[in-house]
C-alpha positions as semicolon CSV with decimal commas, in nm:
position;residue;x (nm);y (nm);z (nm)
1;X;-0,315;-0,974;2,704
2;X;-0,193;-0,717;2,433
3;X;-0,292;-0,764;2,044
4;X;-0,265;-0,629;1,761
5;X;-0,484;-0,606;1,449
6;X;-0,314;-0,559;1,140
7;X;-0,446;-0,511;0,781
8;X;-0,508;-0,330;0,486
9;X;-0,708;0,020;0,508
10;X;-1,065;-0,027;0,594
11;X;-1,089;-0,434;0,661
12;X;-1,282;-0,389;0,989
13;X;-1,018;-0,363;1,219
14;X;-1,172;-0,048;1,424
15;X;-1,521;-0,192;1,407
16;X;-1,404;-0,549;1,540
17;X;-1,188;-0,387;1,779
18;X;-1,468;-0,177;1,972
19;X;-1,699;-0,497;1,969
20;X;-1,388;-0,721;2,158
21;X;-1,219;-0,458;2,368
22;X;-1,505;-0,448;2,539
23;X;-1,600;-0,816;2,579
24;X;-1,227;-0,857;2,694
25;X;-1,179;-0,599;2,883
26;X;-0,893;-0,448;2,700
27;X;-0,819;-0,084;2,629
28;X;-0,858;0,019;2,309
29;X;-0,555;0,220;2,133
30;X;-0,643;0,352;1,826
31;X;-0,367;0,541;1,686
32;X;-0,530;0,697;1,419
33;X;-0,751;0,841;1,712
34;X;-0,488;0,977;1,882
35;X;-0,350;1,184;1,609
36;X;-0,693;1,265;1,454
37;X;-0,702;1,437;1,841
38;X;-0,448;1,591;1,755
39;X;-0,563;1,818;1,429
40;X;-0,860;1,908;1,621
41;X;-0,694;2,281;1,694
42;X;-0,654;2,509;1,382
43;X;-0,420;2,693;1,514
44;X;-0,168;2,421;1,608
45;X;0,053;2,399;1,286
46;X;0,184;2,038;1,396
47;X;-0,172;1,940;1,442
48;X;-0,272;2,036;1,120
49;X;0,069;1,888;0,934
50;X;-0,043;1,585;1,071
51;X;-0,368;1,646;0,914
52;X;-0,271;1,687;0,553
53;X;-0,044;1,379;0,599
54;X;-0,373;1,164;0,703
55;X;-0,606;1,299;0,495
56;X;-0,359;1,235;0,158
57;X;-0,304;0,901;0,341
58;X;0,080;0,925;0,397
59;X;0,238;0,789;0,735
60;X;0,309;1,016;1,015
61;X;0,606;1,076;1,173
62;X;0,761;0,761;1,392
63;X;0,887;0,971;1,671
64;X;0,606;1,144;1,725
65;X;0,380;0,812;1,719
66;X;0,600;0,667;1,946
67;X;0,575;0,951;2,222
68;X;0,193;0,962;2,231
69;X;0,184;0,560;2,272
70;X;0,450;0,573;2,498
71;X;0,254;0,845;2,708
72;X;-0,065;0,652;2,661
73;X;0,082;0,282;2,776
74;X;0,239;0,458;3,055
75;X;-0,074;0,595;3,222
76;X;-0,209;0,223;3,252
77;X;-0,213;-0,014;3,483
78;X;0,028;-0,304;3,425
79;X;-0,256;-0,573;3,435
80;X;-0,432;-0,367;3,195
81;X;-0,459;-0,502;2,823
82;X;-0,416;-0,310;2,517
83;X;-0,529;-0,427;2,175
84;X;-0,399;-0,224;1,899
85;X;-0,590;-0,104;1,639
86;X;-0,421;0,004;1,269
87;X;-0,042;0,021;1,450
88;X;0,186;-0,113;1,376
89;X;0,221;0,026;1,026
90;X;0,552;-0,019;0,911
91;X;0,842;-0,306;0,976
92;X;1,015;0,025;1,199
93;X;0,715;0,082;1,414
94;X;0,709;-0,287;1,471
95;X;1,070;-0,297;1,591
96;X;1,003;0,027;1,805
97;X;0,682;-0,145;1,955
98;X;0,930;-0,432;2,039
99;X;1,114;-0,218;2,223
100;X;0,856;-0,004;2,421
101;X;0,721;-0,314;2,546
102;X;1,039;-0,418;2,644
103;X;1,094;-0,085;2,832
104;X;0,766;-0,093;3,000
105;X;0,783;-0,485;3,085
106;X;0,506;-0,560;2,848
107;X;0,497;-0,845;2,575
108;X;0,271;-0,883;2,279
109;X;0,043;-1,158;2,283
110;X;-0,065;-1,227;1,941
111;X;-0,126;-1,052;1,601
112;X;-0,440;-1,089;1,385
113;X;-0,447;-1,035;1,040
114;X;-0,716;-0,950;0,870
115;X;-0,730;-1,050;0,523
116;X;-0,930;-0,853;0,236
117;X;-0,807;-0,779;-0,095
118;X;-0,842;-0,446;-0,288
119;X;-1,192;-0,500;-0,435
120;X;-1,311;-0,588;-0,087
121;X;-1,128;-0,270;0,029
122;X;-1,305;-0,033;-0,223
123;X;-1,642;-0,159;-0,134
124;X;-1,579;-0,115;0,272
125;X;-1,467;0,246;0,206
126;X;-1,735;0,356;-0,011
127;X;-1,982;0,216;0,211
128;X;-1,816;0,370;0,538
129;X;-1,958;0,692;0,752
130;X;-1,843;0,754;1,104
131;X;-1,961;1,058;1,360
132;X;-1,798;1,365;1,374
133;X;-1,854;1,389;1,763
134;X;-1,797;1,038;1,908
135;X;-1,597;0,867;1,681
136;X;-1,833;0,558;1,617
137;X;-1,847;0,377;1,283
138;X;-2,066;0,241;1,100
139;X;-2,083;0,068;0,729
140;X;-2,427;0,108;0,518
141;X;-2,380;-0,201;0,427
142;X;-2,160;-0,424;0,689
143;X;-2,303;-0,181;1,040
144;X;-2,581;0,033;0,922
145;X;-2,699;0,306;1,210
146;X;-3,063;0,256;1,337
147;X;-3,132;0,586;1,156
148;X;-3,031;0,633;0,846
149;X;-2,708;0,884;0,853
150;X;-2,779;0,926;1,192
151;X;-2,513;0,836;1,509
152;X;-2,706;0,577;1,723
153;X;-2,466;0,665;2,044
154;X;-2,509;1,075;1,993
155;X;-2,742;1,108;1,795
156;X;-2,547;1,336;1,562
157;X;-2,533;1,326;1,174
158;X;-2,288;1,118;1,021
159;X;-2,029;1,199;0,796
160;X;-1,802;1,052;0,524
161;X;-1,412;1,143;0,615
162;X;-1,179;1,370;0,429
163;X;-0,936;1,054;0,366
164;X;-1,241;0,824;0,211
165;X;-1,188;0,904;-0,127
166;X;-1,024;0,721;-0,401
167;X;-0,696;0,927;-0,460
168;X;-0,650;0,862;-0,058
169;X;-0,755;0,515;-0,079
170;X;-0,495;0,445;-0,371
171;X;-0,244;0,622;-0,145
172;X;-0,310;0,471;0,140
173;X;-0,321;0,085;-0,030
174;X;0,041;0,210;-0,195
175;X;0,138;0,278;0,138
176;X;-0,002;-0,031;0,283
177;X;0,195;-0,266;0,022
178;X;0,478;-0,083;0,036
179;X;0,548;-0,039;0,436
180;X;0,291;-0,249;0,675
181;X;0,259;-0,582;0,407
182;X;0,636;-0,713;0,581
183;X;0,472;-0,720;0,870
184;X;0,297;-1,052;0,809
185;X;0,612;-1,216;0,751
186;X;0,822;-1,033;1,057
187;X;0,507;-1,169;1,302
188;X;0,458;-1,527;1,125
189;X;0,864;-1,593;1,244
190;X;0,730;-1,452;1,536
191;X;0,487;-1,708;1,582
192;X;0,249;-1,449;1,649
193;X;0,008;-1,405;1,333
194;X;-0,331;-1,535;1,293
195;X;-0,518;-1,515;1,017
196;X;-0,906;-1,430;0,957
197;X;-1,150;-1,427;0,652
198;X;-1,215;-1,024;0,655
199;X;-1,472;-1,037;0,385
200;X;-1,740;-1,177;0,626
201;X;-2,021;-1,044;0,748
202;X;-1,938;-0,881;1,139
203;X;-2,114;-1,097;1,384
204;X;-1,926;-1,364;1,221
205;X;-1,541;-1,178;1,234
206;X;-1,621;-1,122;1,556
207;X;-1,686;-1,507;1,637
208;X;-1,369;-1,593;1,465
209;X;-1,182;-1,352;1,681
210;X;-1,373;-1,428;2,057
211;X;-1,274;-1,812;1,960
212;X;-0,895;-1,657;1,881
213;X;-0,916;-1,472;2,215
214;X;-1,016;-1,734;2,440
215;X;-0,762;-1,988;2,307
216;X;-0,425;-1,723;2,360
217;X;-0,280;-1,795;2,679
């Protein structure tokens, strides 16, 4: 089974995903992972192009998306599910996706949006702290740590990201409306979109999506 999760920034889709890719037994792609890997070096001048790009919340590259997802799918098994998190962004990546799963004799299952609007947005962002060494999230609000500002996997201290702040957030909603919002309409002729309630509280997104989950062939 391969899904995606599609949305605006910050809706839950990278919280939701962890909690079902695991129930499922799906791999978890999260693209913005993969690039965020990619910054990690200083002294990598791609790397940190990418960086800025994120961090002022503008799109990366396609190519360049494509080839670490391609590299990624590739070193799976073929029973082996993926559900992707925050990609497809743009009509183009969606097409491209099309295509890689064509290539690799894959097929996407379903899509599920999750809907949220821009006040909803604002208040998941300001709210949101993740750790620096693991990568978990958490909301201090929606998923609060067991320790206040403190990882409950690593035990390290959280931190707020570079691209949580409102000139990025503004960007990145721009961005959103402008390139990923066709999306809904290019998977609804599809047959592929589902809808779900995004400004709920997570135990019961996540219910909405096992029942989603179990009733896709």
């Amino acid at each position: 089974m391969n899904i995606v999760f599609l949305g605006v920034p910050s809706c839950g889709k990278g919280t939701q995903a962890e909690f079902v890719s695991k129930k499922f037994d799906l791999v978890h792609l999260s693209v913005g992972e993969l690039l965020r890997k990619k910054t990690e070096d200083p002294c990598d001048p791609l790397g940190q192009g990418i960086k800025e790009k994120i961090n002022k919340g503008f799109l990366v590259d396609d190519t360049l998306i494509m080839q670490k997802i391609e590299s990624f799918i590739s070193g799976l098994s073929s029973d082996e599910g993926i559900l992707f998190d925050g990609f497809p962004r743009s009509l183009e990546q969606a097409k491209l996706l099309d295509v890689l799963f064509l290539k690799l004799g894959r097929k996407l299952d379903c899509v599920i949006n999750f809907e949220l609007d821009d006040r909803g947005v604002m208040e998941k962002i300001s709210g949101r702290r993740s750790c620096p060494e693991c990568g978990k999230s958490y909301h201090i609000k929606f998923n609060p740590s067991k320790i206040e500002n403190t990882c409950d996997g690593c035990g390290s201290k959280l931190i707020i990201r570079q691209d949580d702040n409102n000139e990025s957030v503004n960007a990145r909603l721009k961005a959103y409306y402008s390139f990923t919002y066709p999306l809904i309409d290019y998977y609804s002729n599809q047959n592929k979109l589902i809808g779900i309630d995004a400004n709920q509280d997570i135990e019961s997104i996540t219910k909405n999506i096992e029942n989603i989950f179990i009733k896709t062939p």
